[in-house]
XYZ file of C-alpha atoms in Angstrom:
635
model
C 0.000 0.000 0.000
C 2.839 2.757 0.428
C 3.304 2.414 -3.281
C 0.036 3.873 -3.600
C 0.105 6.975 -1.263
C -0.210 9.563 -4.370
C -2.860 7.095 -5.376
C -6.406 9.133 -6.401
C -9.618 6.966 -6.322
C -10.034 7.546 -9.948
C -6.106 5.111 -9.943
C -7.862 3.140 -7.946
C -10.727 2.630 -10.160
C -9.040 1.981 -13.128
C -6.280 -0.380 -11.090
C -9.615 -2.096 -9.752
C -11.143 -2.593 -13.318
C -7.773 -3.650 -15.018
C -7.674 -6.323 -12.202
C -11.208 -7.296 -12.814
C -10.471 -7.741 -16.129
C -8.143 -10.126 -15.302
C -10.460 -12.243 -13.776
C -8.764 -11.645 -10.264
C -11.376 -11.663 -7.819
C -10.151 -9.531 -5.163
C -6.912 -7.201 -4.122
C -4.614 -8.145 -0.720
C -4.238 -4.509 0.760
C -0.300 -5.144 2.225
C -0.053 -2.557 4.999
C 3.045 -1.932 7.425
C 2.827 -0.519 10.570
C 2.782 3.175 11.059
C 2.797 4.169 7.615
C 0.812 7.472 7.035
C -0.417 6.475 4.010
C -2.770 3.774 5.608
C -6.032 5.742 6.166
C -6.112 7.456 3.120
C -5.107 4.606 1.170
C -7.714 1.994 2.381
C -10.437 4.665 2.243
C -9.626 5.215 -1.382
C -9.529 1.554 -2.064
C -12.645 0.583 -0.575
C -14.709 4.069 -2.109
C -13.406 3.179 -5.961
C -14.616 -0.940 -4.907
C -18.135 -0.129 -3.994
C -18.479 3.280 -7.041
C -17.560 0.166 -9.322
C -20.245 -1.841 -7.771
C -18.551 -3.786 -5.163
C -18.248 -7.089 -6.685
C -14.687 -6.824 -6.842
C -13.436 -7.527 -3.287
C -10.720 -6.141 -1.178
C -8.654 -7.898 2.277
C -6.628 -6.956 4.654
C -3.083 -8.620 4.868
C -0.641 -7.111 7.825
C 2.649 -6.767 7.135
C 4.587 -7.579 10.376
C 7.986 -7.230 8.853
C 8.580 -3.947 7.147
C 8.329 -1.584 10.060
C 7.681 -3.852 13.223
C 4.770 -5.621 14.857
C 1.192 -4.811 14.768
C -0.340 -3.644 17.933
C -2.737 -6.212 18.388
C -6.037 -3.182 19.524
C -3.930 -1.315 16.081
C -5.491 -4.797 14.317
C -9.087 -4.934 15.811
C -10.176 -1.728 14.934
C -8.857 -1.813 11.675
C -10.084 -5.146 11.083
C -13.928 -3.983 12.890
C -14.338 -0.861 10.353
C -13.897 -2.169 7.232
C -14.898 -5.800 7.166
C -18.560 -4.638 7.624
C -17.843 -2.969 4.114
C -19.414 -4.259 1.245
C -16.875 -4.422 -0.751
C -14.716 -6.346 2.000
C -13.386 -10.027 0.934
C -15.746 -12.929 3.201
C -15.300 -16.452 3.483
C -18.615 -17.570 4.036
C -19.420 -15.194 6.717
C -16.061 -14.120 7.620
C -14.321 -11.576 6.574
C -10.674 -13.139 5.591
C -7.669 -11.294 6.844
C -3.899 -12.804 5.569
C -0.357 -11.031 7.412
C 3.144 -10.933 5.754
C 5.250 -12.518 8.557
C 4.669 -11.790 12.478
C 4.426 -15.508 14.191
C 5.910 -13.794 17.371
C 2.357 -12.265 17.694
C 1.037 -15.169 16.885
C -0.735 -15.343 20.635
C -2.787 -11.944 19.313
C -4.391 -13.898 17.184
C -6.606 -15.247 19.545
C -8.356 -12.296 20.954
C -8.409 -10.953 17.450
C -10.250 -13.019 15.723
C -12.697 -13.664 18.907
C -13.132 -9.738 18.725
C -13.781 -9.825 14.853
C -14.983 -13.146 13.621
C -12.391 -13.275 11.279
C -11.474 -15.988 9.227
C -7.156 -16.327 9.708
C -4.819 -17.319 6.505
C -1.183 -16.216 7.776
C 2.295 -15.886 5.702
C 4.626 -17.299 8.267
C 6.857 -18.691 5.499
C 9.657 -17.719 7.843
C 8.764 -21.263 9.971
C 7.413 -23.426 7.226
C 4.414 -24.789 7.224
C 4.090 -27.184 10.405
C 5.805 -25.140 12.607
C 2.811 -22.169 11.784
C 0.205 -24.658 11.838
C 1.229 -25.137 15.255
C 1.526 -22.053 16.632
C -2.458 -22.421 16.568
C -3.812 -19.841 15.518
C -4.303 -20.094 11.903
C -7.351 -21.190 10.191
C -5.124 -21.432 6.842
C -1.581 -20.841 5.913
C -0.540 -18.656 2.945
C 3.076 -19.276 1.546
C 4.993 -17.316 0.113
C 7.798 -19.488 -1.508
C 6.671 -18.671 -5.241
C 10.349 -18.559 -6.360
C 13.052 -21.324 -7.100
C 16.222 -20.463 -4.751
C 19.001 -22.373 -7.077
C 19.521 -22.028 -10.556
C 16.701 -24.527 -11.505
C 12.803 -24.095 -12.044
C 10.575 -23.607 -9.431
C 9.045 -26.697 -8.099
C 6.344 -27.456 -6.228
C 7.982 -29.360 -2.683
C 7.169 -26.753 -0.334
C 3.491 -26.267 -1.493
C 3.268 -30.191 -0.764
C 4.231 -29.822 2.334
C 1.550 -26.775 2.850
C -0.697 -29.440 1.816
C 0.145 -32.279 3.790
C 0.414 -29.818 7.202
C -2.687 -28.542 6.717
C -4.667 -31.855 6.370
C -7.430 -30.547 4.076
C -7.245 -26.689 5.659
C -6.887 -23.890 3.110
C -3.695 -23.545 1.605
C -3.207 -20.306 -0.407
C -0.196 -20.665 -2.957
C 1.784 -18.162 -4.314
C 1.957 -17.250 -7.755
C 4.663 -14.879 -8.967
C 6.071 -14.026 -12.451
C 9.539 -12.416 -11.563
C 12.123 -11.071 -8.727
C 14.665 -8.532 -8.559
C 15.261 -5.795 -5.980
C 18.535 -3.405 -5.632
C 17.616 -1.092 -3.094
C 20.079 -0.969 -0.198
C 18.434 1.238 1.610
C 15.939 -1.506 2.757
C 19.389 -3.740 2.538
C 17.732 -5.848 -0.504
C 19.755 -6.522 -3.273
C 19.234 -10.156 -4.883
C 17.056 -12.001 -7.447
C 15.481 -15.206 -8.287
C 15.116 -17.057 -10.829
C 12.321 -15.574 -13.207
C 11.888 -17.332 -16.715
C 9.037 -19.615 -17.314
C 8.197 -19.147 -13.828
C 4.624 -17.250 -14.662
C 3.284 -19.986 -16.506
C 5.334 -22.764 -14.554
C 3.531 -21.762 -11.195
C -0.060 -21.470 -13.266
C 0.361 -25.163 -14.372
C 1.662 -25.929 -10.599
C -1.852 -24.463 -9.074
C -3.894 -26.552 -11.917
C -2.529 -29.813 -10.994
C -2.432 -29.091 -7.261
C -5.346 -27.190 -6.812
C -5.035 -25.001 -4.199
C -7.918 -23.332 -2.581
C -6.501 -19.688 -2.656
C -4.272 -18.380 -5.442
C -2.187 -15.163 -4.478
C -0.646 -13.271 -7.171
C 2.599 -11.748 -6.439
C 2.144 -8.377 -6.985
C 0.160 -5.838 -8.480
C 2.273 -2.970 -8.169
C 5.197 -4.108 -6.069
C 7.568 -2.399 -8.860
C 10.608 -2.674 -6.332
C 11.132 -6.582 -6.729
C 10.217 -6.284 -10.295
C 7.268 -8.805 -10.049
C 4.682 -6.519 -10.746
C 1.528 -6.951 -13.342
C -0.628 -3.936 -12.759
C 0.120 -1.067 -15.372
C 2.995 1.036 -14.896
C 2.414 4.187 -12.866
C 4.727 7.166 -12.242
C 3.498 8.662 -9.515
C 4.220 4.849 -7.706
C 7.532 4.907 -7.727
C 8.489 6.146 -4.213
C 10.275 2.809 -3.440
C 13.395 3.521 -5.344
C 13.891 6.657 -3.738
C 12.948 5.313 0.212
C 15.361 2.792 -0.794
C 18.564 4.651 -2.606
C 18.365 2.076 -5.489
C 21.020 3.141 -7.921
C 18.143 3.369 -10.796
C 14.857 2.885 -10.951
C 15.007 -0.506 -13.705
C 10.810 -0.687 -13.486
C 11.100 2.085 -16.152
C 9.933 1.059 -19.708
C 9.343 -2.239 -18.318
C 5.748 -2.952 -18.882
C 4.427 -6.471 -17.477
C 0.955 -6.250 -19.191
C 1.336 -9.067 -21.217
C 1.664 -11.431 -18.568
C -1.689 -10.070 -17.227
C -3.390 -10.442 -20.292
C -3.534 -14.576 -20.012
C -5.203 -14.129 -16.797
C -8.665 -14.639 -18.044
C -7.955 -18.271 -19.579
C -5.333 -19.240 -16.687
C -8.298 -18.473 -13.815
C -10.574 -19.591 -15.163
C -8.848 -23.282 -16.065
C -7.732 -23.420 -12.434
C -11.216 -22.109 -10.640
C -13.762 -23.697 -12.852
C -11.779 -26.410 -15.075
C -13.322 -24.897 -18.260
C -11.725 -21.866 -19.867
C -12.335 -20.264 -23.139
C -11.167 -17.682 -25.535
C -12.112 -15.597 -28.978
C -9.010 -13.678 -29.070
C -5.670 -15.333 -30.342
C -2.548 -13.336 -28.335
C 0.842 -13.918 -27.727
C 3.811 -12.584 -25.418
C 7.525 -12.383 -25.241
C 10.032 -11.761 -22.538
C 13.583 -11.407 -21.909
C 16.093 -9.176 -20.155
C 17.559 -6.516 -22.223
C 21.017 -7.571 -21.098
C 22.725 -10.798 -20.707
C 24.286 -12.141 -17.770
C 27.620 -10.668 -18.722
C 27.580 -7.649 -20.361
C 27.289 -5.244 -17.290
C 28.748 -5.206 -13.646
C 26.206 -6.933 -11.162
C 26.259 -3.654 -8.372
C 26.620 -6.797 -5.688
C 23.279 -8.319 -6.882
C 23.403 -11.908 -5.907
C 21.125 -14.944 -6.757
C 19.153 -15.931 -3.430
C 19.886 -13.931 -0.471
C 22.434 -14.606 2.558
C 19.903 -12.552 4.812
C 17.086 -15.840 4.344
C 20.291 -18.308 5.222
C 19.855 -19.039 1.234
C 23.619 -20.108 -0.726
C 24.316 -17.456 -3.274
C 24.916 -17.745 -6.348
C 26.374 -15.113 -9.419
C 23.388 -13.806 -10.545
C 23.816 -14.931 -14.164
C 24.208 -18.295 -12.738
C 20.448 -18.402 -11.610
C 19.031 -16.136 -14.436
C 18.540 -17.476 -18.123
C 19.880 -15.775 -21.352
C 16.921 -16.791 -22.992
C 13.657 -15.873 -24.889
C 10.831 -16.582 -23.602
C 7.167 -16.496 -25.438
C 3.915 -18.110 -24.962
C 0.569 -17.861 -26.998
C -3.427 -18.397 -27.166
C -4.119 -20.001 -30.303
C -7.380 -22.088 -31.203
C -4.878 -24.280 -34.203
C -1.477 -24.690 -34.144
C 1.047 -21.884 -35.492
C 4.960 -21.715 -35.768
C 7.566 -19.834 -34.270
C 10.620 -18.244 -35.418
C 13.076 -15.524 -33.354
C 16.008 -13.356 -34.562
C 18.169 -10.951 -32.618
C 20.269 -8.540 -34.899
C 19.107 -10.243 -37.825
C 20.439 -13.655 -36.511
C 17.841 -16.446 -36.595
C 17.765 -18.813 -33.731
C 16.398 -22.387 -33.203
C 12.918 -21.409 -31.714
C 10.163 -24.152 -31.232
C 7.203 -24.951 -28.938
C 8.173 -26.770 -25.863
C 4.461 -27.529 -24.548
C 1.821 -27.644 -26.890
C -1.823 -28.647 -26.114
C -3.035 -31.601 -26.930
C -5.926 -31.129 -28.821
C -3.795 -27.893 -30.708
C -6.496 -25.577 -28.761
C -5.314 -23.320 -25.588
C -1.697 -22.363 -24.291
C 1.430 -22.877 -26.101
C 4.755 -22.318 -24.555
C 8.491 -22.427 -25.065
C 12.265 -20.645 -24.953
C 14.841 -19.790 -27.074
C 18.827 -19.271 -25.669
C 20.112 -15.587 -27.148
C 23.961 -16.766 -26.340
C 25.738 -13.316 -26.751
C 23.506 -11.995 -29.336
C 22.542 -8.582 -29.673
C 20.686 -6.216 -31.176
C 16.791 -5.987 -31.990
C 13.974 -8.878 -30.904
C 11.827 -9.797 -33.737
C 9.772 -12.938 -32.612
C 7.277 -14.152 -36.014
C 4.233 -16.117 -34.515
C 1.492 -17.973 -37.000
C 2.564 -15.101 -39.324
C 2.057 -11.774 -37.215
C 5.476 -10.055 -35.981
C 6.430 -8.581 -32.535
C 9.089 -6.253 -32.598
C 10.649 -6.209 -29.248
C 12.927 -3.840 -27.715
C 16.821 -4.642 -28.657
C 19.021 -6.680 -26.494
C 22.362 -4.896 -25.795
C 25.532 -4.177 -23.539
C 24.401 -0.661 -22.940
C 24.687 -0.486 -19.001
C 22.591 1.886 -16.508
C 25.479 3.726 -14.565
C 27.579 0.290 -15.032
C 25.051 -2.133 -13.767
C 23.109 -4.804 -15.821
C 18.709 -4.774 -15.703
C 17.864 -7.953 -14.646
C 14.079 -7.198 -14.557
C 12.021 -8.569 -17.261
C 11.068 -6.642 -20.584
C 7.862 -8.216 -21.530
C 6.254 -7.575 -24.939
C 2.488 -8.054 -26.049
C 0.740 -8.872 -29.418
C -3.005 -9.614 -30.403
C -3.469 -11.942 -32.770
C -6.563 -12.700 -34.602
C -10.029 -13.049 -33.706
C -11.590 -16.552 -33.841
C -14.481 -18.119 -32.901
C -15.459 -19.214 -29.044
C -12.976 -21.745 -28.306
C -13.248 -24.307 -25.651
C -10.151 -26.387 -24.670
C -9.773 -29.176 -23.020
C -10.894 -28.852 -19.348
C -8.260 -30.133 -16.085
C -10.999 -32.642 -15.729
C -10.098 -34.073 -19.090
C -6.124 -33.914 -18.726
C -3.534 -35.181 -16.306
C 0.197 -34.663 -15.607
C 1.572 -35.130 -19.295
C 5.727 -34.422 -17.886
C 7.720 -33.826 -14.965
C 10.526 -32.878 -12.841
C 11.947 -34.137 -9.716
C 14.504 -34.645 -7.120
C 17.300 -36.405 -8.741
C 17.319 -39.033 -7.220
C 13.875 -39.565 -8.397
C 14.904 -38.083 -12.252
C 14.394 -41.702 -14.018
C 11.098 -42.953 -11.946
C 9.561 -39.536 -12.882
C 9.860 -39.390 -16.169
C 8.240 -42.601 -16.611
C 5.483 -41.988 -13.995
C 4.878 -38.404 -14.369
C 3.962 -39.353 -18.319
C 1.059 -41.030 -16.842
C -0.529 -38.524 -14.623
C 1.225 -39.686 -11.539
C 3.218 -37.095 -10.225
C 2.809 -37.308 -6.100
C 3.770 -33.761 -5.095
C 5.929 -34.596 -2.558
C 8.656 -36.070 -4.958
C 7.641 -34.358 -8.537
C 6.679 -31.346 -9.904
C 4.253 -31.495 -12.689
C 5.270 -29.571 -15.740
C 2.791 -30.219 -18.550
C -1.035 -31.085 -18.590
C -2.419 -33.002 -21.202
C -4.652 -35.703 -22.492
C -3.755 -38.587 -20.354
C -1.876 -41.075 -21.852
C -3.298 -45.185 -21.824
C -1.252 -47.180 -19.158
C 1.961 -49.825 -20.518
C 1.933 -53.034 -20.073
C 1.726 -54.343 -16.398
C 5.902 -55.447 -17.135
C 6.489 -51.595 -17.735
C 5.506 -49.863 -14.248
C 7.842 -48.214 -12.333
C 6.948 -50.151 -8.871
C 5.605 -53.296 -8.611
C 3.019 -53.873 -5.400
C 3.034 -57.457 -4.510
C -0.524 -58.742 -2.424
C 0.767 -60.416 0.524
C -1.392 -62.597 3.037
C -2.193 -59.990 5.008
C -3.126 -57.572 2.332
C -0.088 -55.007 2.543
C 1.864 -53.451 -0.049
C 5.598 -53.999 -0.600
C 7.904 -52.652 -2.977
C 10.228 -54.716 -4.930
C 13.048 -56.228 -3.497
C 16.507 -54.718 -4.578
C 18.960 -57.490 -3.417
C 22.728 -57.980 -2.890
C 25.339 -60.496 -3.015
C 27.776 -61.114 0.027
C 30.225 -57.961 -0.031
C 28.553 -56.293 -3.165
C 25.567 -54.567 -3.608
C 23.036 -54.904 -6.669
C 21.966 -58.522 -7.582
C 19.734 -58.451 -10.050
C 16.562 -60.320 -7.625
C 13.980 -60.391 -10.692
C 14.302 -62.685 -13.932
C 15.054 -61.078 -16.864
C 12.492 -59.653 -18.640
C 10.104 -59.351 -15.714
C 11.039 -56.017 -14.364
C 10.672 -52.746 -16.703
C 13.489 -50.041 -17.354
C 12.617 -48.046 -14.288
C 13.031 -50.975 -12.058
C 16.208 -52.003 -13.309
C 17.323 -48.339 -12.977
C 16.356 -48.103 -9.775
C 18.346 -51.176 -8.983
C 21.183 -49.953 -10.420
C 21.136 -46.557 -8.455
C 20.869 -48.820 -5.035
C 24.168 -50.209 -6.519
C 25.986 -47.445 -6.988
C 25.327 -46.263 -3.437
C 26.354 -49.041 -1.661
C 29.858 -50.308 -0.687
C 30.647 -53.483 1.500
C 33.467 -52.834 2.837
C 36.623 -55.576 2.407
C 38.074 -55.669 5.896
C 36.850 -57.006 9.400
C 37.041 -53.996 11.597
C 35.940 -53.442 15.651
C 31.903 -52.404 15.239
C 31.775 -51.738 19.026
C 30.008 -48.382 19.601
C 32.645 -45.776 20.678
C 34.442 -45.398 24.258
C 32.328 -47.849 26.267
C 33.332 -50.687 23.883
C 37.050 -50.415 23.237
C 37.888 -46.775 23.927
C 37.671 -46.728 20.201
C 37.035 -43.188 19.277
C 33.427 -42.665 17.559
C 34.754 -40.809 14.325
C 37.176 -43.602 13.941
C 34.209 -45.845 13.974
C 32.391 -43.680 10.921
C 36.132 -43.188 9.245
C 35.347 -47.228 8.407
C 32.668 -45.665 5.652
C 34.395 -43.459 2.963
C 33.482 -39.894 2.588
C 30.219 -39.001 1.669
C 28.814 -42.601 2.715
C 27.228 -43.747 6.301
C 26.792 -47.120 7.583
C 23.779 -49.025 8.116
C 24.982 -52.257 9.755
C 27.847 -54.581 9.297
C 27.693 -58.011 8.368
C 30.074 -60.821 10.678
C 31.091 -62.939 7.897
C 33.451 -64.969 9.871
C 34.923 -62.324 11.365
C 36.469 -62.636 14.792
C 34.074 -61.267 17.953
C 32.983 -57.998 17.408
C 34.168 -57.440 14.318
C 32.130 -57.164 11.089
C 32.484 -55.549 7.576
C 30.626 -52.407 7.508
C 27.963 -52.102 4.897
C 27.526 -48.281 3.760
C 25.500 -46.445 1.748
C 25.379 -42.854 0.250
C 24.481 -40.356 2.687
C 21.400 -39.248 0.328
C 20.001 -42.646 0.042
C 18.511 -41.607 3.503
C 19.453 -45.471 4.798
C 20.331 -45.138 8.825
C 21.026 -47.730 11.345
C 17.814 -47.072 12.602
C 15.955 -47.248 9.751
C 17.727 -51.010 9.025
C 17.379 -54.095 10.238
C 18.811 -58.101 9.345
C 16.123 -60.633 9.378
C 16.510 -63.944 9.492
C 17.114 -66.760 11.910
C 20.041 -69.100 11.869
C 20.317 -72.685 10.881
C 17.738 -72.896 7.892
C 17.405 -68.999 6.602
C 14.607 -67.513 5.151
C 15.431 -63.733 5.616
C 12.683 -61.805 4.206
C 11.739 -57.923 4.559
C 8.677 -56.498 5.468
C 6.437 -54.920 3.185
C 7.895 -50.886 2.970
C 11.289 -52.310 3.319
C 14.213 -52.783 0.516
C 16.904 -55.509 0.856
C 20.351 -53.616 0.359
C 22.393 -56.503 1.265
C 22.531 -60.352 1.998
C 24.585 -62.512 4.125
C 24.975 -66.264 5.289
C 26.209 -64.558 8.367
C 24.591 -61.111 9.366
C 25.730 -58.469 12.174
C 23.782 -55.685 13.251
C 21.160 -54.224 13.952
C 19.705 -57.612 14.057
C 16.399 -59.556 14.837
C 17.842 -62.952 14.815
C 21.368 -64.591 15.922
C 24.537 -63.926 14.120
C 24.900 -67.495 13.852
C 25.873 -68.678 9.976
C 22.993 -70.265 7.743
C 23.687 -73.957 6.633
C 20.975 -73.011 4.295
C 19.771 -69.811 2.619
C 20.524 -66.179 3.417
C 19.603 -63.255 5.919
C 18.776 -60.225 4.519
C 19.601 -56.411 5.601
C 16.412 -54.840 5.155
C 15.738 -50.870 5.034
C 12.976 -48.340 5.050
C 12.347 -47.237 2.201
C 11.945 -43.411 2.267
C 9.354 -43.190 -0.977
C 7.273 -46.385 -0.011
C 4.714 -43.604 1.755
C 4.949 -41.694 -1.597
C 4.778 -43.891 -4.040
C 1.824 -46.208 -2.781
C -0.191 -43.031 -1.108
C -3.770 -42.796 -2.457
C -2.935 -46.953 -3.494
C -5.635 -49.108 -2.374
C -6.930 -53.184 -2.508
C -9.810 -53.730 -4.897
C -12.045 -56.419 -4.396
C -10.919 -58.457 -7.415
């Protein structure tokens, strides 16, 4: 709100109608403490609402960390005079009120929202999401991790975990298009990764399907993520906070607002439709390395993030997406050069939103991007610097195309998760299982919506689930020989790729090692020092039980595994008895190794098999994941 303090309701009006436009259903009213602009402001906001006929909404949000805490009788009467207004934001019969930060006043929350029947969606990103939950106040939890914080994409592993704290309680994601800041005078100098991040986090709220979809910002032209039309008079920012130049100017962000209309309503209604072809291109004006960087830095020590070089994080690349009801090429030139342009996600039916990238390399000169025939003539790339420094905020550039008729595309309840990305360690299983629209959120990010593909062959899946007596699930069983890791345990041909990747993953992790060495925990065994104990794993690798094999008394060969296999000693386990073995884990469990002998952590007797094996069995961290919403049929 203290970008709006020259505001006049007539700016309000028209910021009110653009947003309508949009589709947006209401505006988050951000106000800090002790700002003088905060009467004025909201009594502006809330006249232009209701002259406009009130059915565009307004909420208050409280922003605990720009210039303190709220007084909590500051937040009642606030709260008690405008959420009687007409044009004030309800859910159901509450009026809903959202903060930036402030879980130390957490505790206010209590006699607040007994004093004003409010209904309570915090941002206390700051603690992550079960930590807020159980502060206990909240009715909902609002995030406001809408940005990646390495030089990858934004994925969607925090929002899971907003969804899995709050158990079916409203989870409002953030939705952002861009951020960069350089304004030491509020000590903020950093960006994140922008790119396909508009569209990425759109296709990230239509798979997940949040309740409540925040857009970050309207007009907050300081971190450069704004989509609300440029206005001079709103610039007070740069000056409050010395930033060497103000790089919103000339920097339009319209034509990422214009796609609101189809993007809300696919993810509010699951039916969208449009009459008006359009496309839009974006791109900073200079590369990574053709200015100095002023001490920007990718991510931000002051959140505990690792920084990076800021042109390590941001792309030299093109970006462009379109509306179009058939499908249309795509060509791009800078200076006259042509470069490899082509659709990266395409719609399945050839109806709706097309998207995609092009690298620039060191290219300059003028943007001319051709799509299904119609030219937009963007502004040129170059090495011309602002007092030295490099703009990383985002020129964005706007065309309408032609007008068709009413065109329907295919609703979210006729697509699934067409591609995505994951952790690495889950790269292989997710690009198999993500093709077939499943994508668990906790592991994947869904990239690409689309008609949903038929199902392989039964040999094919990623996981097999075996039916056991007692009707559990159980993953497949990864086995190893004595002293190695990675026995193939399934005949050949019954286990598809992603199995036999997997397998081979588990092998590479593992080491047995050679040599018989004291496993007696630390001082009170041997006076053996505890770090001499670990030093028996090589770097980067952590043991989860040793295996006797005929080693003298206690001594063993220690069996370790990578550190990021997430294996433990307590998560482990040998089963098996001696004499005639059987060792067999328990559904959930892996077996990472096999032994006539076995060690510890044990359930049985370290005495040698004259038959058969023991088995080291382990948690497996994913079983949860990958078998969550799995269920018995009755067939």
């Amino acid at each position: 709100m203290s970008n709006t303090e020259s505001y006049t309701i007539a700016d309000w009006e028209d910021d009110i109608s653009n947003a309508a436009a949009a589709h947006i259903d209401a505006f988050v009213l951000n106000i800090a403490v002790g700002e003088g602009t905060n009467g004025a402001s909201l009594s502006n906001a809330f006249t232009a609402a209701n002259n406009l006929g009130g059915a565009f909404k307004l909420l208050l949000s409280y922003d605990y960390a720009g210039n303190g805490l709220w007084p909590e009788d500051q937040v009642i009467t606030m709260i008690q005079r405008f959420s009687s207004n007409p044009a004030y934001y309800q859910r159901g019969s509450q009026p809903l009120v959202s903060t930036f930060e402030g879980p130390a006043a957490s505790a206010d929350w209590t006699d607040i929202k007994a004093q004003t029947n409010c209904f309570f969606i915090p941002s206390w990103s700051s603690l992550g999401a079960a930590p807020a939950l159980a502060k206990g106040t909240a009715d909902g939890l609002f995030s406001w991790a809408a940005w990646p914080t390495d030089p990858n994409n934004m994925n969607t592993f925090t929002d899971a975990s907003y969804f899995d704290t709050l158990a079916g309680k409203p989870y409002m994601m953030g939705v952002s298009p861009w951020y960069y800041t350089n304004m030491p005078g509020f000590r903020k100098n950093w960006l994140w990764r922008g790119g396909s991040l508009w569209f990425d986090r759109w296709i990230h709220a239509m798979y997940l399907q949040p309740e409540y979809v925040q857009i970050i910002t309207w007009n907050d032209y300081g971190e450069s993520h704004h989509i609300g039309p440029l206005r001079d008079k709103a610039y007070v920012a740069f000056e409050k906070g010395r930033s060497p130049f103000k790089y919103v100017l000339d920097k339009s962000h319209d034509g990422w607002r214009h796609f609101l209309p189809f993007l809300i309503d696919l993810a509010k209604t699951n039916r969208t439709s449009f009459s008006q072809e359009m496309a839009t291109v974006w791109y900073r004006q200079n590369s990574s390395n053709a200015c100095g960087t002023g001490g920007t830095t990718g991510n931000t020590a002051s959140q505990l993030q690792p920084t990076f070089n800021p042109g390590e994080v941001m792309e030299d690349k093109i970006f462009f997406a379109a509306l179009f009801g058939a499908p249309a090429p795509i060509s791009v030139a800078v200076g006259g050069i042509s470069l490899p342009a082509t659709w990266m996600h395409v719609p399945s039916d050839g109806r709706g939103l097309y998207r995609g990238s092009v690298a620039y390399g060191g290219a300059t000169g003028s943007v001319v991007v051709i799509v299904a025939g119609s030219a937009i003539a963007g502004k040129p790339i170059s090495a011309s610097c602002t007092n030295g420094l490099g703009n990383w905020n985002a020129n964005v550039e706007f065309a309408l195309g032609s007008a068709i008729a009413p065109t329907t595309p295919l609703g979210l309840d006729q697509v699934g998760c067409t591609g995505g990305t994951a952790d690495p360690k889950y790269e292989q299983l997710c690009d198999f299982s993500c093709k077939y629209d499943y994508c668990p959120r906790g592991a994947y990010t869904c990239t690409s919506l689309g008609t949903r593909r038929a199902l392989p062959a039964s040999r094919n899946v990623f996981v097999s689930l075996q039916q056991m007596s007692h009707r559990s699930l159980q993953l497949p069983r990864h086995t190893v020989s004595r002293c190695g890791c990675a026995a193939d345990s399934h005949r050949a041909g019954t286990a598809g790729p992603v199995v036999h990747h997997a397998e081979r993953q588990l092998a590479e992790s593992c080491r047995a090692q050679p040599h018989c060495t004291d496993q007696r925990d630390g001082p009170a065994g041997t006076g053996m020092d505890v770090d001499m104990l670990l030093s028996a794993c090589p770097n980067g690798m952590i043991k989860v039980g040793w295996d006797k094999d005929g080693c003298k008394a206690n001594y063993g060969k220690s069996i370790c595994y990578a550190i990021n296999s997430r294996f433990t000693m307590d998560t482990c386990i040998w089963r098996g008895g001696g004499g005639d073995c059987n060792g067999q884990c328990h559904p959930g469990e892996v077996t990472t190794a096999r032994s006539s002998w076995c060690g510890q952590p044990t359930k049985g007797n370290q005495d040698p098999c004259s038959r058969g094996v023991k088995v080291l069995c382990c948690q497996a961290p994913e079983f949860e994941l990958v078998t969550r919403g799995c269920r018995w049929t009755g067939w």
